[in-house]
Coordinates of C-alpha atoms and ligand atoms in Angstrom, one line a residue:
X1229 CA -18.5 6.1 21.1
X1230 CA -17.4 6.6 17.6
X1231 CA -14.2 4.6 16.2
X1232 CA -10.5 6.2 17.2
X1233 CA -9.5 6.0 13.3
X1234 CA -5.9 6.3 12.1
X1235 CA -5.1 6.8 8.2
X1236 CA -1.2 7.8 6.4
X1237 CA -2.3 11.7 6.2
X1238 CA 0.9 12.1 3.6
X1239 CA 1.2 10.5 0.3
X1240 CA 1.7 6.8 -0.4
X1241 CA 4.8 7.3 -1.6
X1242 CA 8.9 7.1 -0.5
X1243 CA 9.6 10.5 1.0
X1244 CA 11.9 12.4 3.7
X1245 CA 9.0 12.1 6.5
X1246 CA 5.1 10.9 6.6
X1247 CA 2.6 11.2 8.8
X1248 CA 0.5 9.1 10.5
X1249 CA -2.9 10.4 12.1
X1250 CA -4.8 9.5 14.8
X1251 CA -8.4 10.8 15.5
X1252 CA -11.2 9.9 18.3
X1253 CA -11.6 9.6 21.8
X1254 CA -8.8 6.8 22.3
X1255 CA -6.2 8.6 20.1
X1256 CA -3.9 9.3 22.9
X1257 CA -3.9 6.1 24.6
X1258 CA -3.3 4.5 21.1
X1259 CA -0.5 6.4 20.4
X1260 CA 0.9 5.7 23.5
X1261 CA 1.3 1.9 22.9
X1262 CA 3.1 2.9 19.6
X1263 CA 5.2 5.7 20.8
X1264 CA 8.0 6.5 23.2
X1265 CA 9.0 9.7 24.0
X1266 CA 13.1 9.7 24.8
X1267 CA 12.4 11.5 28.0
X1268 CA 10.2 8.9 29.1
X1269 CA 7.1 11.8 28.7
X1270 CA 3.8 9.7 28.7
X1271 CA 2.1 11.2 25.3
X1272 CA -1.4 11.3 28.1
X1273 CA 0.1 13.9 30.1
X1274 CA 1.0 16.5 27.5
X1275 CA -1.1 19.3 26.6
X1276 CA -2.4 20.3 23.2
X1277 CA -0.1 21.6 20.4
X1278 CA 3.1 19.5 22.7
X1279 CA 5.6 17.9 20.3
X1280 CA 8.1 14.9 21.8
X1281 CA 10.5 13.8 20.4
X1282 CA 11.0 9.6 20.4
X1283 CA 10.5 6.4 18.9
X1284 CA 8.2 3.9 17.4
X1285 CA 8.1 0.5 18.3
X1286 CA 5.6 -3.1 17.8
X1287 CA 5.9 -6.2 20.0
X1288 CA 8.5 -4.5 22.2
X1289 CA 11.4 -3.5 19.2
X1290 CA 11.8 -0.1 18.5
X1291 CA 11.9 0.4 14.4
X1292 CA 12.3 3.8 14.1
X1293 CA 12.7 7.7 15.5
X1294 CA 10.1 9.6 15.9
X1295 CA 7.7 12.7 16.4
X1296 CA 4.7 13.0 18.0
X1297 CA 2.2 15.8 18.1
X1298 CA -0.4 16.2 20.2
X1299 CA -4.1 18.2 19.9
X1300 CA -6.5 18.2 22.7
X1301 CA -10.2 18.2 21.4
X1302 CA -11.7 20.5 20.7
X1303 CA -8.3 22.3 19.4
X1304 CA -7.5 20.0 16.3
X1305 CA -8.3 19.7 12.6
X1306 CA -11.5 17.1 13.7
X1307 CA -12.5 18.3 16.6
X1308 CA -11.3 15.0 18.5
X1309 CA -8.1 14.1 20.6
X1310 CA -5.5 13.7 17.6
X1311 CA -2.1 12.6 17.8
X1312 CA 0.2 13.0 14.4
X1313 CA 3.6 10.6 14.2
X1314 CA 6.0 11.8 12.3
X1315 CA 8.7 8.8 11.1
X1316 CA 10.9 8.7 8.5
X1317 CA 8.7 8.5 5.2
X1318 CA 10.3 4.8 4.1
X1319 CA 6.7 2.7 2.3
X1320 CA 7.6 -0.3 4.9
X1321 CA 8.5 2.5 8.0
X1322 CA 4.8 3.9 7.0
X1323 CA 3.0 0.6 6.8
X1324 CA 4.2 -1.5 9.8
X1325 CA 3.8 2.0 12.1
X1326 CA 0.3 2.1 11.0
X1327 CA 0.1 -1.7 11.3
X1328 CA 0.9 -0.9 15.1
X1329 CA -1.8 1.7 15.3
X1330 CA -4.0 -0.6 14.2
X1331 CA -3.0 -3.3 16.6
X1332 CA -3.6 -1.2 19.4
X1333 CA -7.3 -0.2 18.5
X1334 CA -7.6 2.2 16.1
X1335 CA -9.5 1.7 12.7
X1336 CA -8.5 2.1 9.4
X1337 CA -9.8 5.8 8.7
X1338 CA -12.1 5.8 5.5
X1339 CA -11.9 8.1 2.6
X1340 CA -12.2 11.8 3.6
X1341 CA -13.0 10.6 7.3
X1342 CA -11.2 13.3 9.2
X1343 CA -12.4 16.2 7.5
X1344 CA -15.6 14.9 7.3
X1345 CA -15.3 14.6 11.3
X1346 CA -14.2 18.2 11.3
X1347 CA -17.8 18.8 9.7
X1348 CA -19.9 17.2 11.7
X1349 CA -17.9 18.4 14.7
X1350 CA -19.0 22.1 14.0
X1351 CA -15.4 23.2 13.2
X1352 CA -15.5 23.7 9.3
X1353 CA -19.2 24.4 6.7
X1354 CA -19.8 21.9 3.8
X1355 CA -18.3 24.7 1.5
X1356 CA -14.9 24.7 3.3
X1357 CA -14.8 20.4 3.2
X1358 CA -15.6 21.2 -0.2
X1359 CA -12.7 23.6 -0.2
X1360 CA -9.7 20.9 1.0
X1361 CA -10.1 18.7 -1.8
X1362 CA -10.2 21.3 -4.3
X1363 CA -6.7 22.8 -2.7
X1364 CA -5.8 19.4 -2.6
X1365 CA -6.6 19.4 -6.6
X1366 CA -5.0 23.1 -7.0
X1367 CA -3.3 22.8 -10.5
X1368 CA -2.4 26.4 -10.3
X1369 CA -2.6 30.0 -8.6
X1370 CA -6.0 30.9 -9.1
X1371 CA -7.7 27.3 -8.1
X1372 CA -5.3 27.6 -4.9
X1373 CA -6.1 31.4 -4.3
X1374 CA -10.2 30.2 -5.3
X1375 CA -9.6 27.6 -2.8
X1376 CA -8.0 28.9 0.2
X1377 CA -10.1 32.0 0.3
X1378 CA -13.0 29.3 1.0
X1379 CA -11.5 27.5 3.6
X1380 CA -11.2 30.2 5.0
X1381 CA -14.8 31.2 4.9
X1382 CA -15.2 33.8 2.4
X1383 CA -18.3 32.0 0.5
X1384 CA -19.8 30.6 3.8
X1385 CA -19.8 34.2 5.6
X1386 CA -21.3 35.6 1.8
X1387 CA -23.9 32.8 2.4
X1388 CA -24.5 33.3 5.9
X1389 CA -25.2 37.3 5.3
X1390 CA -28.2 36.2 2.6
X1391 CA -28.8 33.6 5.1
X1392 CA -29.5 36.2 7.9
X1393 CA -31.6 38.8 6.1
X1394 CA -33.7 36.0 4.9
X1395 CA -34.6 34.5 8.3
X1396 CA -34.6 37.5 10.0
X1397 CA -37.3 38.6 7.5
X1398 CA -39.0 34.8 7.7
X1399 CA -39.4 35.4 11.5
X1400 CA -41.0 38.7 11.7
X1401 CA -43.2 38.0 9.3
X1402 CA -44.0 34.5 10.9
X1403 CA -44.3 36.2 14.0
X1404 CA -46.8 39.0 12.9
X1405 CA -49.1 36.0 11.4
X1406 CA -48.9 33.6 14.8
X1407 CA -49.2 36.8 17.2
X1408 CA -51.7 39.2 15.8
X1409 CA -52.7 40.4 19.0
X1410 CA -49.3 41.3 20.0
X1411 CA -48.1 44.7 18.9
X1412 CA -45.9 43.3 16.3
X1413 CA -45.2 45.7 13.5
X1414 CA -46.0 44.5 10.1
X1415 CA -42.7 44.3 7.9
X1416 CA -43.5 47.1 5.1
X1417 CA -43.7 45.9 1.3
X1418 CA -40.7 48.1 1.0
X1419 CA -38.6 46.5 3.6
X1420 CA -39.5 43.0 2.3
X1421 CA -39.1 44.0 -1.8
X1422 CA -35.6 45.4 -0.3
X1423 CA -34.6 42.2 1.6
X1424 CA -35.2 39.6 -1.3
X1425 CA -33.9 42.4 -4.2
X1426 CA -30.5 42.2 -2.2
X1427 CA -30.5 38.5 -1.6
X1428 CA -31.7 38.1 -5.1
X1429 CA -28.3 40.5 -6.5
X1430 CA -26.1 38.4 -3.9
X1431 CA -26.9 35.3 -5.1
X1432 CA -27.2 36.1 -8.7
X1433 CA -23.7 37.4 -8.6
X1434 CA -22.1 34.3 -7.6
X1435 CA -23.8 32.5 -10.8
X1436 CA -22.8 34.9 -13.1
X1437 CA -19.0 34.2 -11.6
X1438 CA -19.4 30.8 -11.6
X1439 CA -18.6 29.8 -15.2
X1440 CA -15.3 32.5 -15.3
X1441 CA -14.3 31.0 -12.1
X1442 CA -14.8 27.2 -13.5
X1443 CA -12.8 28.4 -15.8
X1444 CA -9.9 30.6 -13.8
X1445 CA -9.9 27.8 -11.2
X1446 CA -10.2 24.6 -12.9
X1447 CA -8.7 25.6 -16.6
X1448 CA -9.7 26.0 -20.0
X1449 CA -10.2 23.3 -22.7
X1450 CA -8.3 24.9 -25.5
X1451 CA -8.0 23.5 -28.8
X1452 CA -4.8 24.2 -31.2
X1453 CA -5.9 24.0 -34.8
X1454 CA -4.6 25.3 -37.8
X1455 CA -3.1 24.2 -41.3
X1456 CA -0.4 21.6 -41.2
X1457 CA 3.5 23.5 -40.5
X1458 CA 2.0 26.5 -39.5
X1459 CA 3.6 25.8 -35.5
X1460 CA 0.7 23.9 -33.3
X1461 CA 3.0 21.3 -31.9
X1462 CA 6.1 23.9 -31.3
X1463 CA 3.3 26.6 -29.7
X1464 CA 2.0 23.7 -27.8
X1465 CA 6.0 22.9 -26.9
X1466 CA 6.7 26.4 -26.6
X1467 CA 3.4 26.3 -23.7
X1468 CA 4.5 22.9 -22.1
X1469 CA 8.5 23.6 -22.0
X1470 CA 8.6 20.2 -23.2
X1471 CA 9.0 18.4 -26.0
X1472 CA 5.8 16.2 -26.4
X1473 CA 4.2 16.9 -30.3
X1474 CA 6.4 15.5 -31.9
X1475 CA 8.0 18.2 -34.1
X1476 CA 8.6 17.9 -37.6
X1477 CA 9.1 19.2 -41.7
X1478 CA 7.0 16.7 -43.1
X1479 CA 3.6 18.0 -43.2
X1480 CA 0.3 16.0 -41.5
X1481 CA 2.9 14.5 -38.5
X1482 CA 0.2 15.2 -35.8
X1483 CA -2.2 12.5 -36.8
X1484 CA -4.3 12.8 -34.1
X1485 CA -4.7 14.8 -30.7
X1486 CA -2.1 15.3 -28.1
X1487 CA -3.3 16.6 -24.8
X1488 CA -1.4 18.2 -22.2
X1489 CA -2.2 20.5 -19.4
X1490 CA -0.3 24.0 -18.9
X1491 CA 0.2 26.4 -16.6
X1492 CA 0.6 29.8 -19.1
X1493 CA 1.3 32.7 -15.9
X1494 CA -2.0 32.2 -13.3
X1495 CA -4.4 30.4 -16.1
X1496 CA -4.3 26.6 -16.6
X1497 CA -5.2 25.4 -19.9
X1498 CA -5.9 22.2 -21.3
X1499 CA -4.7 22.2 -24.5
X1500 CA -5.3 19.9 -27.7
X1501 CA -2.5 19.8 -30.0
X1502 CA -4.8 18.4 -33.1
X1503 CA -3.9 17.0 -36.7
X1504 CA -3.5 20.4 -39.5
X1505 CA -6.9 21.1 -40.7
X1506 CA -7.2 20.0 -44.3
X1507 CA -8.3 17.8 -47.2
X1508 CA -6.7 14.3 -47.3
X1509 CA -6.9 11.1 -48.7
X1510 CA -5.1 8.9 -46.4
X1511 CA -7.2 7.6 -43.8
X1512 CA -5.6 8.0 -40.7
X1513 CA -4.7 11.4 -41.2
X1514 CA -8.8 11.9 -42.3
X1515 CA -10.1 10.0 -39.0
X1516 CA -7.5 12.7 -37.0
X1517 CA -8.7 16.0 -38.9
X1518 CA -12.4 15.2 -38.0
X1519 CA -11.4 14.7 -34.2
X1520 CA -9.6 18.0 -35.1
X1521 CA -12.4 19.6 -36.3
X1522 CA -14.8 17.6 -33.5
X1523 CA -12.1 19.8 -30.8
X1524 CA -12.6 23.0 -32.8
X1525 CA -16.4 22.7 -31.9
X1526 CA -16.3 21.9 -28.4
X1527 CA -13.7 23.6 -26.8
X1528 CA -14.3 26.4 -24.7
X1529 CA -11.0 28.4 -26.3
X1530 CA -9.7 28.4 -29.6
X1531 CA -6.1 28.9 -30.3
X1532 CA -6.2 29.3 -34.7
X1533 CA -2.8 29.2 -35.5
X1534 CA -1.4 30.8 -38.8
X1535 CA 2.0 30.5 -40.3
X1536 CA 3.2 33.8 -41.1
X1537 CA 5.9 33.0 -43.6
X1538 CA 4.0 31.5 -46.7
X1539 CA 0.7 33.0 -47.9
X1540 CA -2.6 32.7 -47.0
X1541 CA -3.8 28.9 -48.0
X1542 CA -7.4 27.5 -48.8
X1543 CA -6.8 25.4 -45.4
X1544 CA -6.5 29.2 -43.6
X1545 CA -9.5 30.0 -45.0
X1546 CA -11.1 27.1 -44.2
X1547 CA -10.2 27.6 -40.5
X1548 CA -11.2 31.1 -40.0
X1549 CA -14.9 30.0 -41.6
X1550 CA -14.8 27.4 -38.9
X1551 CA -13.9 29.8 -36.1
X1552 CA -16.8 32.1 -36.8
X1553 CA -18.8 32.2 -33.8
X1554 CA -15.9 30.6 -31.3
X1555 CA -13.9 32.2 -28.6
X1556 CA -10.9 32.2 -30.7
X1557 CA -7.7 33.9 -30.4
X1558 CA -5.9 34.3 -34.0
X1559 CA -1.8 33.1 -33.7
X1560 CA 0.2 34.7 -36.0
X1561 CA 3.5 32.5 -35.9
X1562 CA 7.3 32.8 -37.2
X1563 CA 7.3 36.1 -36.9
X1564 CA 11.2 35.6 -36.8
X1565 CA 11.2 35.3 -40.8
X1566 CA 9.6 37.0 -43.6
X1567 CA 6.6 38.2 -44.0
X1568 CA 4.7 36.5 -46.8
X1569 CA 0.9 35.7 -45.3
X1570 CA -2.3 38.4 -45.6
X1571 CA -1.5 39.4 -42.0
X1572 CA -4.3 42.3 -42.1
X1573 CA -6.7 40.2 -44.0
X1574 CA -6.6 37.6 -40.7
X1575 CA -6.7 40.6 -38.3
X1576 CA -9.9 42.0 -40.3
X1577 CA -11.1 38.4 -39.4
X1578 CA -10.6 37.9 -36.1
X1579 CA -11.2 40.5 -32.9
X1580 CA -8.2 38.8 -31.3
X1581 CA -5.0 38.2 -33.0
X1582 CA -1.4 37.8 -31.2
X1583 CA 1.7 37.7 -32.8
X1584 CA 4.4 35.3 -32.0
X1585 CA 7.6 33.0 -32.5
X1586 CA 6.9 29.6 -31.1
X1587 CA 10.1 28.3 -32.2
X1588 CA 11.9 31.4 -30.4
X1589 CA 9.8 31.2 -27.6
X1590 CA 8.5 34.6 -28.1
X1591 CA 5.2 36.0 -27.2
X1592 CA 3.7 33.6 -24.0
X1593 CA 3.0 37.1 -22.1
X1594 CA 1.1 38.4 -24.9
X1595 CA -1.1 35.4 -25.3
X1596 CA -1.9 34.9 -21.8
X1597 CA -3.1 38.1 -21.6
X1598 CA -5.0 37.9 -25.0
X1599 CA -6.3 34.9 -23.4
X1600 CA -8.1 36.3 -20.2
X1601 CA -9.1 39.5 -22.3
X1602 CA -11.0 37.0 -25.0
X1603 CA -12.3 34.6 -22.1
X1604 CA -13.4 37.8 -19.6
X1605 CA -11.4 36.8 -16.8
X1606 CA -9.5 39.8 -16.4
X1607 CA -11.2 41.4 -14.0
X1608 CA -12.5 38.3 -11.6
X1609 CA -10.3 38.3 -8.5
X1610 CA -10.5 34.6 -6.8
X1611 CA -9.9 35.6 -3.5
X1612 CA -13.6 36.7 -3.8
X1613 CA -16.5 34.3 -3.0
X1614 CA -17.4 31.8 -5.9
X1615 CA -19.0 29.1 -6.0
X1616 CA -16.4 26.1 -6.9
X1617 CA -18.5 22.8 -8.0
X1618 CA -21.9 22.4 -9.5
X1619 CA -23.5 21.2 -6.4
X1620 CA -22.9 24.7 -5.1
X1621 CA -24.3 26.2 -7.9
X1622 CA -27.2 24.2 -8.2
X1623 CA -28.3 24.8 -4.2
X1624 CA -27.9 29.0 -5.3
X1625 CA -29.8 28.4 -8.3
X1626 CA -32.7 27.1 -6.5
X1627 CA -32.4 29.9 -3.9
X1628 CA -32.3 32.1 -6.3
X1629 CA -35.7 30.7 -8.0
X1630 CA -37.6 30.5 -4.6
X1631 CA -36.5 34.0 -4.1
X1632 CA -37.5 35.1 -7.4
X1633 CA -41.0 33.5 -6.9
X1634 CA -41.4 35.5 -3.4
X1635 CA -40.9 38.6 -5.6
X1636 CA -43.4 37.8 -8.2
X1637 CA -45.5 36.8 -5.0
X1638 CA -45.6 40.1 -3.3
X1639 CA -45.9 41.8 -6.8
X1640 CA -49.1 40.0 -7.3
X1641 CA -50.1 40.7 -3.6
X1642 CA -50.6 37.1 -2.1
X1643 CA -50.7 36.4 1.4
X1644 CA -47.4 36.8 3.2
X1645 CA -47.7 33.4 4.9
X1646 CA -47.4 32.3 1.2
X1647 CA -44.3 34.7 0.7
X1648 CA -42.9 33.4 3.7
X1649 CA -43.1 29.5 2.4
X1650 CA -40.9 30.2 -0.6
X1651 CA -38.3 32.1 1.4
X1652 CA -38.1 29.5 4.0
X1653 CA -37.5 27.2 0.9
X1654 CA -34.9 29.5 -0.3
X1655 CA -33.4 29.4 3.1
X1656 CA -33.4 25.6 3.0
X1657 CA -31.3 25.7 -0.4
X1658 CA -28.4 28.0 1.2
X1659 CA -28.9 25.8 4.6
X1660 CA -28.1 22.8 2.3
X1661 CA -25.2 24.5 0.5
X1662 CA -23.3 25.1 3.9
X1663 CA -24.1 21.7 5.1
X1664 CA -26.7 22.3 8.2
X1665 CA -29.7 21.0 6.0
X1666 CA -27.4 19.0 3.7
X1667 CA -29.0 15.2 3.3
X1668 CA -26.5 12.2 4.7
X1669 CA -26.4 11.1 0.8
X1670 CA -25.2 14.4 -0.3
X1671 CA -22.2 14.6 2.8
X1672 CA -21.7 10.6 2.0
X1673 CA -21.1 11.6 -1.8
X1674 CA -18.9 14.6 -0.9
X1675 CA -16.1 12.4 1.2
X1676 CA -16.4 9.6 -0.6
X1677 CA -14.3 12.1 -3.2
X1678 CA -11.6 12.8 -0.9
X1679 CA -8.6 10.4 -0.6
X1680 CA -8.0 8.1 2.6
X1681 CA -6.2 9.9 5.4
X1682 CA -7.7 13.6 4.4
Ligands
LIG1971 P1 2.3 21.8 -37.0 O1 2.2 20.9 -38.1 O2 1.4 22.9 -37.1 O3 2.2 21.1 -35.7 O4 3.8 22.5 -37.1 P2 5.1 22.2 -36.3 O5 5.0 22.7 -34.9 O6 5.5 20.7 -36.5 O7 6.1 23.1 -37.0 C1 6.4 23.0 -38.4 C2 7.8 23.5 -38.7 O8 7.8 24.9 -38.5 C3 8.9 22.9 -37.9 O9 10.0 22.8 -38.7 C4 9.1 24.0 -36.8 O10 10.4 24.0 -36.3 C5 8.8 25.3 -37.6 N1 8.4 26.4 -36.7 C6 7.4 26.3 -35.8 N2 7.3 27.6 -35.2 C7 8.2 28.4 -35.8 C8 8.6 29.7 -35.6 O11 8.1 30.5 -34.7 N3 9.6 30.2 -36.3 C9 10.2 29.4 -37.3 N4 11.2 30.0 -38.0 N5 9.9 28.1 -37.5 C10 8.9 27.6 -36.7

């Protein structure tokens, strides 16, 4: 019989109310040792989805007031008997009522237990596990939108589809080998080119969304360069609504790189407020504009900030030589005063180019949607199936390889027991991305992720 575990399924942290789970064969009986329900109710006689209403008590003193909520197996988020107490979410309340739970037989629940007990109970795939940490993790609208739409099975049933026509096409091609004497017709080269050429466009869909939703879900490493004044520390204040650059008239002030992460309307962005690109002698300031320049390289989004009031400097043209060849959005900032810069000299540089007031506050809308125009994002809707981590995308990409060596295998004309070998290796990729084929190391790895009492 596997352990009755009990974990704090709410934070570890003073709030109104926390909740304490229960999860295994005993759950019930545990609770019942812990819990009294005002109208005498024993918790053993109620029926999944029942509520009472009572109190908590150890060593025959009652400590506190109390809810408890009962699931029956199989109706409950593991699959198991589950019982949830609800007491008043006090750090010493939480720990001495799980103390009690403990005390009468239940195990401290390790990390990700319970939803890893929903997965090997049959109730969720590896792709919706997957899916609870990364809601858990949700920084914004897209990675919860992303996220939900998985738990709720949107990549799983996209998988399952391929999944099908695969093995369907596997077995009657297995089955005209084994059987020849039965009157089995032989799948057409048609039929078969057909079957892989969709799975093949399936899968290769969800790669090509993968990076665009990496980057919708998870956010985008955005660097903030540009000459010293022209606004990076107000544009990264103006993203942050806080005051965390610290801003300044005396030129060089960002020595090095401030991060912060941003929500700028659905996107997340993870931006690097860097020291003003340019040539200097003091040391400090050097070490900062080669990190500076260092961020320039790397990031996945650059935001080249120009000042708009005072003309065009060698330090601008520096930057726009060392933009060439990035995903780069030109800034135009204090629009509020006079114009004094090359302003259609920088737009003749850059494809890109948004105009704005950081100081004011103006122009957030425009740059957000200059931002998914430059990155492509526009058009991805998250609700659709993506694939969220690499281990996803490494089980399609190896689908997608067997799949594409079936192709070139009926091409050449080899034998279709041959064929059949690389799609039933394609099959065992997707069978390991849902979790049916997935090794105990990989499931291990998975939960280890999670946090105790998920
Ligand atoms: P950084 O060196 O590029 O980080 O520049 P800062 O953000 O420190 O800004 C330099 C100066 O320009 C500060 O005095 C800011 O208040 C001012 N500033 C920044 N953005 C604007 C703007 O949109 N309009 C005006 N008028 N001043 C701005």
């Amino acid at each position: 019989m596997a352990k009755t575990i009990a974990a704090v399924a709410t934070g570890n942290i003073a709030a109104g109310i926390s909740v304490i789970r229960i999860s295994g064969e005993r759950a019930i009986e545990i609770a019942e040792k812990v819990f009294s329900a005002f109208d005498c109710t024993p918790l053993s006689s109620l029926k999944g989805y029942t509520a009472k209403y009572g109190c908590v008590s150890t060593g025959g003193e009652s400590f506190d007031n109390a809810v408890a909520l009962v699931f029956r197996a199989p109706k409950s988020y593991t699959g198991e008997d589950v019982v949830e107490i609800s007491v008043h979410g006090g750090i010493f309340i939480v720990e001495k009522t799980l103390q009690a739970v403990f005390d009468a037989g239940a195990s401290p629940a390790e990390a990700g237990e319970f939803t890893k007990r929903a997965f090997l109970n049959g109730k969720i795939d590896l792709t919706q596990a997957e899916s609870v940490a990364e809601m858990i993790s949700a920084q914004g609208q897209e990675a919860l939108r992303a996220s939900y739409s998985m738990l709720q099975g949107s990549l799983s049933s996209k998988i399952s589809a391929v999944l099908d026509s695969l093995i369907d096409c596997s077995a009657s091609m297995a089955a005209w080998v084994d059987y020849p004497d039965e009157e089995i017709p032989e799948l057409s080269e048609e039929n078969l080119t057909a079957t892989l050429e969709n799975a093949k466009a399936d899968l290769q869909q969800l790669i090509d969304s993968y990076e665009n939703g990496i980057i919708m879900t998870q956010g985008v490493d955005t660097a903030i360069v540009g000459k010293p004044n022209a606004g990076k520390s107000t544009l990264m204040n103006m993203l942050a609504g806080q005051e965390k650059s610290i801003v300044t008239h005396i030129e060089g002030t960002t020595r090095d790189i401030v991060e912060n992460t941003v929500r700028l309307g659905s996107l997340v962005l993870h931006l690097s407020d860097t020291a003003g690109i340019r040539e200097s002698d003091d040391l400090v300031e050097a070490i900062g504009i080669k990190r500076a320049e260092e961020k320039l390289k790397n990031a996945q989004l650059v935001l080249a900030v120009f000042d708009s009031s005072s003309p065009l400097s060698r330090e601008d043209e520096m930057l726009i030589e060392q933009c060439s060849g990035k995903r780069c959005i030109a800034v135009i900032n204090k629009t509020d005063l006079e114009t004094e810069s090359d302003i259609e000299m920088i737009k003749n540089r850059f494809e890109t180019v948004v105009e704005i007031s950081a100081k004011n506050g103006e122009g957030a809308d425009k740059l957000e949607a200059a931002i998914k125009n430059v990155l492509g994002v526009k058009q991805l809707d998250t609700a659709q199936p993506l694939l969220a981590n690499q281990r996803q995308r490494q089980c399609v990409s190896n689908a997608l390889d067997r799949i594409n060596e079936a192709l070139d295998g009926v091409n050449l004309g080899i034998t279709r027991d041959a064929v059949n070998v690389m799609i039933d290796s394609a099959v065992d990729e997707l069978l390991a991305l849902t979790g049916k084929k997935a090794t105990e190391e990989v499931v291990n790895n998975i939960f280890s992720r999670f946090c105790v009492g998920k």
